[in-house]
Coordinates of C-alpha atoms in Angstrom, one line a residue:
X37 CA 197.1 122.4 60.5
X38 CA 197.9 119.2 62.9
X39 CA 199.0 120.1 66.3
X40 CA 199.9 118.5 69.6
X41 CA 200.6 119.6 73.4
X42 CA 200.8 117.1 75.8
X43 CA 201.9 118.3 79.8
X44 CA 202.8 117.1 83.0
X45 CA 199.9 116.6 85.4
X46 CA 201.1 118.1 88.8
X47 CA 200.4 115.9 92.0
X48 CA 197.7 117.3 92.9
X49 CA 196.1 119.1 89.8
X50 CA 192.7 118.1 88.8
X51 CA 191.6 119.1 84.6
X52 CA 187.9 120.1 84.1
X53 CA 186.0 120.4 80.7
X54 CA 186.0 118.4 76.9
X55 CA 182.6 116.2 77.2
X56 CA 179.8 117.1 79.1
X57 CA 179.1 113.1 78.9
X58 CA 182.1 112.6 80.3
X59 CA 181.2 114.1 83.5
X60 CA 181.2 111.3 85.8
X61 CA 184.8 110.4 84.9
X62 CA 186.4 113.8 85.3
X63 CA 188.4 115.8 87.1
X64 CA 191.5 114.1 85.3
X65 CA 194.4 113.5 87.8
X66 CA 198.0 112.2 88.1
X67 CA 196.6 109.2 88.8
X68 CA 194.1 109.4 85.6
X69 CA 194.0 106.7 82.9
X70 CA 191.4 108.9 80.5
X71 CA 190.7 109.0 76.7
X72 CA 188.4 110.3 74.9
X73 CA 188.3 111.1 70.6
X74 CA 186.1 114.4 69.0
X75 CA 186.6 113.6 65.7
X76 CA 184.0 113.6 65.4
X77 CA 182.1 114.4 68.3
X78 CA 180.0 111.0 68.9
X79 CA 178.5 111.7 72.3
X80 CA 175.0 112.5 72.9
X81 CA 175.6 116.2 74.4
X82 CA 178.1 119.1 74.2
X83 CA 181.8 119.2 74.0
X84 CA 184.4 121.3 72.8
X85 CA 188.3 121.0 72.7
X86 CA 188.5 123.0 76.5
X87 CA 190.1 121.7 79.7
X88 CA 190.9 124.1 82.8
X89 CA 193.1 123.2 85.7
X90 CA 192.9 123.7 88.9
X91 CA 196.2 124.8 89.4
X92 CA 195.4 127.8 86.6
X93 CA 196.1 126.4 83.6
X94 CA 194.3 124.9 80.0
X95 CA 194.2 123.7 77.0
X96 CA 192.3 125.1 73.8
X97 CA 191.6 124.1 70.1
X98 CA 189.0 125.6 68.2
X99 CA 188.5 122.4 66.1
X100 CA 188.0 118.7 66.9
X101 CA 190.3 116.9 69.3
X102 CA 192.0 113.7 70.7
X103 CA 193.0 113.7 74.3
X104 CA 194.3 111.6 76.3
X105 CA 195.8 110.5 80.5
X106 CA 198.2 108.3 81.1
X107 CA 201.4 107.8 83.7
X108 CA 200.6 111.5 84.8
X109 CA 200.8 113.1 81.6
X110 CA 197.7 114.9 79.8
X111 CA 197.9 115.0 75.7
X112 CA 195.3 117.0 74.0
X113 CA 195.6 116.5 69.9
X114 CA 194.1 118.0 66.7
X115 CA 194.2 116.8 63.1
X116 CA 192.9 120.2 61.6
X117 CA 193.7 123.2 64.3
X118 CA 196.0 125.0 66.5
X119 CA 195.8 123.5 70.7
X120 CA 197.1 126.1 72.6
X121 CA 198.2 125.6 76.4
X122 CA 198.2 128.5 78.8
X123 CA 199.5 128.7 82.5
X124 CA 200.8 131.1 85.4
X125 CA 196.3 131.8 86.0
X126 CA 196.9 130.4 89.7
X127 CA 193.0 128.6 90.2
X128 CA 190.7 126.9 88.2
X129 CA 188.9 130.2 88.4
X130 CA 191.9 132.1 87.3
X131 CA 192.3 129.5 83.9
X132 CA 188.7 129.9 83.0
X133 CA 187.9 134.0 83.1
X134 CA 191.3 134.1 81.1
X135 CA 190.4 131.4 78.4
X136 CA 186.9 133.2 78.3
X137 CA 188.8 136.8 78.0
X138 CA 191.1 135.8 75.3
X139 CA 189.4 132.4 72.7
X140 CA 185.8 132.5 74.1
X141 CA 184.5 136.2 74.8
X142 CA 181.4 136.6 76.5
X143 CA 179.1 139.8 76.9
X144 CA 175.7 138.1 75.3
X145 CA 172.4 138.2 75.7
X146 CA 170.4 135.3 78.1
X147 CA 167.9 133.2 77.2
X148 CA 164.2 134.3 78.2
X149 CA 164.0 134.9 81.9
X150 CA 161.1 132.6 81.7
X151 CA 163.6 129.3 81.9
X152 CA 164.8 130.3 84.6
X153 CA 162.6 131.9 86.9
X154 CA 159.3 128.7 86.1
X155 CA 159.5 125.6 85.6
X156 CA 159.4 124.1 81.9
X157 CA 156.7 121.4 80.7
X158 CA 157.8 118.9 77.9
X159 CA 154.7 116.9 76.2
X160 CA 157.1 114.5 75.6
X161 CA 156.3 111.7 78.1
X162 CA 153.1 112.1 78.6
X163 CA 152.3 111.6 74.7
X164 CA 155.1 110.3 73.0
X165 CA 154.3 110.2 69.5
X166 CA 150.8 110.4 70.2
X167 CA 151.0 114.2 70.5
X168 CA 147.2 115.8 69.9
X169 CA 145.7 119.4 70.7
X170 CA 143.4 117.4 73.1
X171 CA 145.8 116.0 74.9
X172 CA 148.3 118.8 75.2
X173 CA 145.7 121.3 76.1
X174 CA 144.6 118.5 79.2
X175 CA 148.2 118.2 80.1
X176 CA 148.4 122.5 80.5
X177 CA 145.2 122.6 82.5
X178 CA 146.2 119.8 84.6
X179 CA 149.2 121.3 85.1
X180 CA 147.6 124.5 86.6
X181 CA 145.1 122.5 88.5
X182 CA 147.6 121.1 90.5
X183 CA 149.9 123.8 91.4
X184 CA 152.5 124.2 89.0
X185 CA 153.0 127.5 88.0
X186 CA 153.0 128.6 84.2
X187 CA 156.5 128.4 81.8
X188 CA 157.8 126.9 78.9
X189 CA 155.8 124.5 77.4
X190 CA 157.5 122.4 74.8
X191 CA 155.2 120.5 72.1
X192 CA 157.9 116.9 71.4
X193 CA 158.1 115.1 68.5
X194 CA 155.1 114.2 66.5
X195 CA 153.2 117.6 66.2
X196 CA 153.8 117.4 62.4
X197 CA 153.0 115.6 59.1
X198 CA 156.9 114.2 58.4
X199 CA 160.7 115.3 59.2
X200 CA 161.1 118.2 57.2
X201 CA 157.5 118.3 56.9
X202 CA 156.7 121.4 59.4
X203 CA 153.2 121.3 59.3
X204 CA 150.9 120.2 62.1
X205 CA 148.8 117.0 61.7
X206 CA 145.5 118.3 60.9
X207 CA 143.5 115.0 62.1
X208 CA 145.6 115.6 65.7
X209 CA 145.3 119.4 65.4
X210 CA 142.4 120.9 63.9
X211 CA 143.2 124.2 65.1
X212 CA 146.6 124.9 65.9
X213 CA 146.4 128.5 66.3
X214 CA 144.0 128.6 68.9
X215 CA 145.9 125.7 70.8
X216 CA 148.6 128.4 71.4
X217 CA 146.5 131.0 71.9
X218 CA 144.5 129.1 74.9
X219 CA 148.6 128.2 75.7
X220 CA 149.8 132.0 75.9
X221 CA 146.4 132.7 78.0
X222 CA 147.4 129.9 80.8
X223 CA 150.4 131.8 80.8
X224 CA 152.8 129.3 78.8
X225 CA 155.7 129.9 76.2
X226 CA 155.2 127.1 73.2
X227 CA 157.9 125.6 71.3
X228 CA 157.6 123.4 68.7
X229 CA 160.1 120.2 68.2
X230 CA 162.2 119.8 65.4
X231 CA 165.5 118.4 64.3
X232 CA 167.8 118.5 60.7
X233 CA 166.1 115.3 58.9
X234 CA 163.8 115.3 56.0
X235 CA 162.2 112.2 55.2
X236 CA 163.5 110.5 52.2
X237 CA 160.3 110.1 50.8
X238 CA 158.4 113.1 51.5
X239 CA 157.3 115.9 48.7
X240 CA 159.5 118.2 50.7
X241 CA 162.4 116.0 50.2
X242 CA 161.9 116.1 46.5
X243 CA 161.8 119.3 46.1
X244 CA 165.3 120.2 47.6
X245 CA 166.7 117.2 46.1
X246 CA 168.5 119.2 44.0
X247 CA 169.2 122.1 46.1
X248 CA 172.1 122.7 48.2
X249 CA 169.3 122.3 51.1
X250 CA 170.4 118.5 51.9
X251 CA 173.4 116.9 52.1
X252 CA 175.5 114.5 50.0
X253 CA 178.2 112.1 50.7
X254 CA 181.6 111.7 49.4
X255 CA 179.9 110.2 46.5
X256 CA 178.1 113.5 46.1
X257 CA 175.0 111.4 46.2
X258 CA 172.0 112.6 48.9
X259 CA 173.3 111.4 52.1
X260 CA 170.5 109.6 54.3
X261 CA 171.9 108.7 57.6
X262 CA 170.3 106.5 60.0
X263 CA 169.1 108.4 63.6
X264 CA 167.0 107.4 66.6
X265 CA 163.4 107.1 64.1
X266 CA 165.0 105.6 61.1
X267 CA 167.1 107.1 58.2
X268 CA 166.6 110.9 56.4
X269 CA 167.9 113.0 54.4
X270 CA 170.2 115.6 56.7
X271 CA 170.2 119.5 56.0
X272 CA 173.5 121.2 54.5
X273 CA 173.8 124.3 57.1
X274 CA 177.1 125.3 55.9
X275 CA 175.6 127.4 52.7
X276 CA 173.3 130.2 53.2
X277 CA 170.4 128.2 50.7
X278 CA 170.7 126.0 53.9
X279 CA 170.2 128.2 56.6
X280 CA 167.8 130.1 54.5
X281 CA 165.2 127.3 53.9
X282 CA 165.3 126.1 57.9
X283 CA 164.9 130.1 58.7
X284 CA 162.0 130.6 56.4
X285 CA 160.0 127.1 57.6
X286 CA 160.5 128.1 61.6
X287 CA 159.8 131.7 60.6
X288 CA 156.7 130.7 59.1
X289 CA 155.5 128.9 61.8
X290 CA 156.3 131.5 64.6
X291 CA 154.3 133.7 62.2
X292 CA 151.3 131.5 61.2
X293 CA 150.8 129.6 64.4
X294 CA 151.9 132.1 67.0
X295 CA 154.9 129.8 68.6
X296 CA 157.7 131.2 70.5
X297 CA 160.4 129.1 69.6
X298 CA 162.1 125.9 68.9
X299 CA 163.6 122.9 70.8
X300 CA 166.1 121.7 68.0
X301 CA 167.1 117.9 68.7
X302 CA 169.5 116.3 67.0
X303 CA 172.2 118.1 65.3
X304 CA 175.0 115.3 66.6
X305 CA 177.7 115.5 64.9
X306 CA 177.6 111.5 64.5
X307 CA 175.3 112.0 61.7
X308 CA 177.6 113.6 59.6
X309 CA 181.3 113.0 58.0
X310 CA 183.7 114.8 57.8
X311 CA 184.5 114.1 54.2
X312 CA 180.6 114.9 53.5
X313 CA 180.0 117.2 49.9
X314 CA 178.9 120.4 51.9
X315 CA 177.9 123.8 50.8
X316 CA 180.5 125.2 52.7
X317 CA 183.3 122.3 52.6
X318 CA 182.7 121.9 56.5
X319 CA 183.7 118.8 59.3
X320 CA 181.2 117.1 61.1
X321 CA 181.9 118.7 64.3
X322 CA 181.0 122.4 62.4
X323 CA 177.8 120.7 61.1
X324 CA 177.0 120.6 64.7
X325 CA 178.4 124.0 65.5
X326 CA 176.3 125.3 62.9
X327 CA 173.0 123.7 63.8
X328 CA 173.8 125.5 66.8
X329 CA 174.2 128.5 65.5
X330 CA 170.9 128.9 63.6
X331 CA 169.2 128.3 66.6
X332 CA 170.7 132.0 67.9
X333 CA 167.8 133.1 65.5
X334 CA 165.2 132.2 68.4
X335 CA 165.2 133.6 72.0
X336 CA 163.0 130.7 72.9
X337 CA 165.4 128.0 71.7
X338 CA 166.7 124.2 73.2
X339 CA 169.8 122.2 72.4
X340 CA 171.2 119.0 73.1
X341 CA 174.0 117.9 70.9
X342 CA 176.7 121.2 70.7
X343 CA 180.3 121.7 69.8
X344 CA 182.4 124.8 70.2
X345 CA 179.2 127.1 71.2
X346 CA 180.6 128.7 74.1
X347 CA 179.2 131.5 75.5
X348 CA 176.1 132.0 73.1
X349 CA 172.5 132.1 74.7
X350 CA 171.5 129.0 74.2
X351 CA 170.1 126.3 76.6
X352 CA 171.9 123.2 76.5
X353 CA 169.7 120.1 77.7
X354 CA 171.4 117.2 79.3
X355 CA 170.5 113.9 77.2
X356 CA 168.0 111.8 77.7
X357 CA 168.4 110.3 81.3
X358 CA 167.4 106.8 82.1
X359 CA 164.8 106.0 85.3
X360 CA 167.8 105.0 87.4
X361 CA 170.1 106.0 89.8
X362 CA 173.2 105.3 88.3
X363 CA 175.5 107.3 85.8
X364 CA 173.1 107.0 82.7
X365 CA 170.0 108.5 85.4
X366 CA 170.0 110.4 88.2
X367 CA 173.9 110.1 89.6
X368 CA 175.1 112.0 86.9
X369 CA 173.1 115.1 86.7
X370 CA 175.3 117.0 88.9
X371 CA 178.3 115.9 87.2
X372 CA 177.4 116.6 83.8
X373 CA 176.0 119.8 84.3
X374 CA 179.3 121.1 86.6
X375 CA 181.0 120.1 83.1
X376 CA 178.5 121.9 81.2
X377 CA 179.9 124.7 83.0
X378 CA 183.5 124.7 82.4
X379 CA 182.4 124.2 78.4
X380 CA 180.8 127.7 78.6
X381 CA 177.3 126.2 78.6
X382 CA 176.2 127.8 81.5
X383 CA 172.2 128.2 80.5
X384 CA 172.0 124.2 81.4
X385 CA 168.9 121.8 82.1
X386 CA 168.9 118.5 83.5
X387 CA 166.5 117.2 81.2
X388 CA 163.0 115.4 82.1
X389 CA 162.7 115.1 86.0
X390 CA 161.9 111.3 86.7
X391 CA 164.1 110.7 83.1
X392 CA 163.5 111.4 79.8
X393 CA 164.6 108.6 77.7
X394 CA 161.4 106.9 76.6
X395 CA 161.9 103.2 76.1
X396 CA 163.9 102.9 79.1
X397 CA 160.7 105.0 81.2
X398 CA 158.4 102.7 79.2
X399 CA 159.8 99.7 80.4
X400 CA 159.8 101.0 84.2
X401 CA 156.4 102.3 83.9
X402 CA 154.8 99.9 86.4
X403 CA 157.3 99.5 88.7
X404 CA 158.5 103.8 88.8
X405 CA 160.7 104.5 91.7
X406 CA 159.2 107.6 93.4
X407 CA 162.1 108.0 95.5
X408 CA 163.8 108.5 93.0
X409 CA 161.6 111.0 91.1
X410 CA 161.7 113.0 94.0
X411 CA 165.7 113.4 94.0
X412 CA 165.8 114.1 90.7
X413 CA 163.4 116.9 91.6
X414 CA 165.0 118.5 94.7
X415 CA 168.3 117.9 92.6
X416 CA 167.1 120.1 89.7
X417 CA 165.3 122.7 91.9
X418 CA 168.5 124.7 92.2
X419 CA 170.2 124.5 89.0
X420 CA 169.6 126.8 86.3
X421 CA 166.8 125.3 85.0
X422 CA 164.5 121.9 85.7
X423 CA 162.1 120.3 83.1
X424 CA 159.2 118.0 84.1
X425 CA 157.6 115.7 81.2
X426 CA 155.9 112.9 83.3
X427 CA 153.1 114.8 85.4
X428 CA 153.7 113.5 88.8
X429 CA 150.2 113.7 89.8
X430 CA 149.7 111.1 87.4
X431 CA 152.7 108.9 88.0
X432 CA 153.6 109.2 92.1
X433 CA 151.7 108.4 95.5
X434 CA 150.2 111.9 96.9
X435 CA 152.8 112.0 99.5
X436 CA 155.7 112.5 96.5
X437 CA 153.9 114.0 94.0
X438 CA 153.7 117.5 96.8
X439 CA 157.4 116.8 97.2
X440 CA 157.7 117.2 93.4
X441 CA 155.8 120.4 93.8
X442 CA 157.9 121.3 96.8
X443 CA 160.8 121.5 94.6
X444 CA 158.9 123.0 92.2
X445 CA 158.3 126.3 94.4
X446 CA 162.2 126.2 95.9
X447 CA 163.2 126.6 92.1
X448 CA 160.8 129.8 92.2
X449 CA 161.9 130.8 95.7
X450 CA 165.4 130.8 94.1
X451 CA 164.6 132.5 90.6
X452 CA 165.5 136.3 91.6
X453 CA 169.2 134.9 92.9
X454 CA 169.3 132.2 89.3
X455 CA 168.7 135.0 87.3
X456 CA 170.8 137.8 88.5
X457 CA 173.5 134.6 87.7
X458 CA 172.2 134.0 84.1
X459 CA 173.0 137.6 83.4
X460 CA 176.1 137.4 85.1
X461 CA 177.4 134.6 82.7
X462 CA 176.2 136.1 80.2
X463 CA 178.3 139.3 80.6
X464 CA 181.6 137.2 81.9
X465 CA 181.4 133.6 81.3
X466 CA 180.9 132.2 84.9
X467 CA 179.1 129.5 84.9
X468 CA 176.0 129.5 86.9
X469 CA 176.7 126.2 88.9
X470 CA 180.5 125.8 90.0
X471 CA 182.8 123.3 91.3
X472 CA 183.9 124.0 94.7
X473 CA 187.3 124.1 93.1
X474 CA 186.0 126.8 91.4
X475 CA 184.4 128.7 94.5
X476 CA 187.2 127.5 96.9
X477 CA 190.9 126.6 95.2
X478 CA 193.4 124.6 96.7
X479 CA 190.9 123.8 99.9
X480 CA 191.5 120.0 98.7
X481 CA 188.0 120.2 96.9
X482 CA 189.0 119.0 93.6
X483 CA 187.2 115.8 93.6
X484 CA 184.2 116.8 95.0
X485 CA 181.9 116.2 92.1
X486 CA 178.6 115.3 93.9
X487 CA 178.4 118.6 95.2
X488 CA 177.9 122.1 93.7
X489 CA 177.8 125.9 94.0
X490 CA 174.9 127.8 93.0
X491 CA 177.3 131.1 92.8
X492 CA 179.4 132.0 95.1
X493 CA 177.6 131.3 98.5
X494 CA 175.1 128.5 98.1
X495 CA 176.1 125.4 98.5
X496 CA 174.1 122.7 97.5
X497 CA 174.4 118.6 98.1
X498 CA 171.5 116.2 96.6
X499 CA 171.0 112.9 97.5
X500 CA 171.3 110.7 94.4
X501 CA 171.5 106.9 95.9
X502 CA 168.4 105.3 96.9
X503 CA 167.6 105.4 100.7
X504 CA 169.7 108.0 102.0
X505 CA 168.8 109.5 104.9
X506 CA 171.4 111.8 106.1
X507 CA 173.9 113.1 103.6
X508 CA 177.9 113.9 104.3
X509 CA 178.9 117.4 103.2
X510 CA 182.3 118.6 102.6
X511 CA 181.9 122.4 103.6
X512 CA 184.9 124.9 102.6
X513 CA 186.3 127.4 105.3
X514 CA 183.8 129.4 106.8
X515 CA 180.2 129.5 108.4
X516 CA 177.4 127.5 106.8
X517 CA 173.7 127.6 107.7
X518 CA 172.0 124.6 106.5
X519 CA 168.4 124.6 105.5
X520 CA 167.3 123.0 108.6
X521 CA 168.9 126.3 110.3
X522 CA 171.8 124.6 111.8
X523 CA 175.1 126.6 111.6
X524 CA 178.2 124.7 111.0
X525 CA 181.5 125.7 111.1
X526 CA 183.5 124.6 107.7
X527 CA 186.9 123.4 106.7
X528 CA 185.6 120.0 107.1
X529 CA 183.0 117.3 106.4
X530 CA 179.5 117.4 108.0
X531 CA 177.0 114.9 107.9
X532 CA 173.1 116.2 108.0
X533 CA 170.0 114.7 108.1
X534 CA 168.5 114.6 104.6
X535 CA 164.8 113.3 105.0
X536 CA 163.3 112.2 101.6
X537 CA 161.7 115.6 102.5
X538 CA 164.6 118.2 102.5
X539 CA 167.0 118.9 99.6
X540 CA 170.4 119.5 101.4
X541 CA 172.0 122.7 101.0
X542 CA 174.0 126.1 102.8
X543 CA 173.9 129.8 102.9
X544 CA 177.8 131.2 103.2
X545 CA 177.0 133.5 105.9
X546 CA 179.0 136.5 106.1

């Protein structure tokens, strides 16, 4: 079933949501020229066929869509499912709690309190595909030694013999086991990296070639699609032998090596087609859905790449960010992640602080900016969750590397308050951090995107340009404290200092 809605964009209507990628570009306005296709779903984090309005309206399609801005109209289309448009909800709040209350019900579980109250640890950086027991064992201690509490701990890619092939490299590891146990005594939660591929070449692959385990193409041949590290076979999730095999390796593992979880890469719906041979007759964009899905399986779990997963208890990761300030590095985190929001991802991480896509780090390596790790730090210190890789001790003068750990103990000072808001999304929907639309309709906030709510009464403002020293701040009606103690009386735009020391941000005083 084909379907279209396309609607008038009122003057001064701003539309949230579709592509957490997108974030940078959005809100779309009257004045708008926006497109964007999910059919597939070819960008490198979620999306789903949802936009919300600030003047209490959206637009909803279950399946993959085409939308598009132009001379102050807003078209949203679908080749295979039903978009429905709503209005009469009054605020962007209003839109959202009734899409959530009648296409995307909430009332789930949260992820483990642990991501949200401690910092998480990714090996990823540090080791690249040189991951070892040695060397992630060093990386926990050091860790410790220098002040950062205990969490998450996620082993990256190259723990194991081959894609597919879930077995630790026994020359790297000779004793897995008691590398988590020595883990889960520091304190740590270990997850293990893994993604849909199996090499084409493996035993493993072999033995499901004639499964319903992997894929095929239209041809009905075994599809091997090219990714990031090459080209593999991709797993069929769409029939229970599928699901069953992925279950039973992860299972396994949990069971014979005493991990916690899973980060679970991949699973874009780029590296599938829609007219694929699947189990279960599926499009790419419910390939993705449903690598999603058997994720649900683990508490401890990490995505990326998500469509249509709304809702579920799942932590969605922001893509790799580059070692930069602009849009592809640190300017967008606060963007993207206000978009995860009004996709129902409100269990969000702005990935590796400092950036966590490799070859561009690699290439900066000698010349790191730690200016800028640091605002990537304070910036992340009051979202839902914040990830380090690199270990600033290692990579940043003293001076930064305490600023880093500053930020560090603000995200713990702050865990009681980012809790009690996991739970509440996961009972409602609300996201965790808001647009000041969201907080404050019709105030003439709905283009502030470099500013965010953490609930309902902090207000928070990183610097994300190099050399800032004193940040302007557009504070709704009411009475604001700022962190230096200064009151200020809203309704207007306040610039404060904002030292290389100080992460801006308010307490709503009542």
């Amino acid at each position: 079933m084909s379907d279209r809605k396309c609607v008038k964009i009122g003057t001064q209507e701003a539309w949230y949501g579709l592509c957490v990628e997108d974030g940078p570009d959005l809100p779309i306005t009257s004045t708008s020229t926006f497109c964007r296709k999910l059919t597939p779903n070819e960008s490198v984090n979620g999306a789903a066929g949802i936009l919300v309005s600030s003047d209490g309206r959206y637009l909803y399609c279950a399946g993959g869509v085409q939308v598009s801005a132009q001379n102050g109209f807003l078209e949203m289309c679908s080749p295979d499912a039903q978009v429905i448009f709503e209005e009469g909800h009054g605020t962007l709040r209003g839109a959202w709690t009734a899409l959530v209350r009648d296409r995307l019900p909430a009332g789930h579980a949260i992820p483990p309190a642990l991501f949200f109250t401690a910092p998480q640890y990714n090996t990823w950086i540090e080791l690249l595909y040189e991951q070892t027991q040695a060397g992630i064992l060093a990386y926990a201690r050091a860790l410790l030694a220098n002040g950062y509490p205990s969490g998450v701990l996620m082993i990256d890619d190259g723990w194991m013999r081959d894609y597919g092939t879930w077995e630790f490299v026994p020359e790297r590891f000779p004793d897995p086991r008691e590398m988590v146990d020595q883990l889960h005594a520091m304190g740590f939660r270990v997850m293990l990296w893994v993604s849909p591929f199996v090499s084409p070449d493996s035993p493993v692959f072999r033995d499901l070639r004639d499964t319903n385990v992997l894929l095929r193409d239209a041809q009905g041949e075994i599809a091997v699609r090219e990714w990031w590290n090459g080209y593999s076979a991709v797993l069929d999730l769409s029939g229970e032998e599928g699901v069953n095999w992925l279950h039973g390796r992860l299972d396994s593992l949990m069971e014979q090596y005493g991990v916690d979880g899973f980060k679970m890469d991949a699973g874009d719906a780029k590296f599938y087609r829609d007219d694929d041979r699947s189990a279960g007759n599926v499009t790419a964009n419910e390939q993705s859905t449903l690598w999603a899905k058997a994720g649900l399986h683990y508490a401890y779990n990490e995505f990326r790449a998500c469509y249509a997963m709304a809702n579920a208890p799942l932590v969605q990761r922001l893509a790799d960010k580059n070692h930069s300030w602009d849009r592809y590095g640190v300017g967008s985190l606060v963007a993207n992640t206000l978009t995860q929001g009004m996709l129902g991802y409100p269990f969000s991480c702005p990935d590796m602080i400092g950036g966590g896509a490799y070859i561009n780090f690699i290439e900066n390596s000698k010349t790191l900016d730690p200016e800028l790790f640091v605002r990537y730090a304070q910036c992340a210190a009051l979202m839902p969750m914040m990830q380090f890789s690199a270990a600033p001790w290692r990579v940043l003068p003293p001076e930064e590397n305490a600023l880093c750990l500053k930020a560090a103990k603000l995200h713990g000072e702050y865990a009681e308050l980012i809790l009690k808001l996991a739970k509440h999304a996961a009972e409602t929907g609300e996201p965790i951090v808001r647009y000041m639309e969201y907080c404050f309709p019709h105030q003439g906030m709905q283009s502030v995107c470099d500013q965010f709510m953490l609930g309902d009464a902090l207000l928070a403002a990183p610097v994300l340009a190099k050399g800032v020293r004193q940040r302007d701040v557009v504070l709704p009606a009411g009475r604001w404290k700022y962190v230096d103690g200064t009151v200020y009386d809203g309704g207007r735009t306040v610039t404060v200092p904002a030292g290389l020391d100080t992460l801006p941000y308010f307490i709503l005083q009542s």
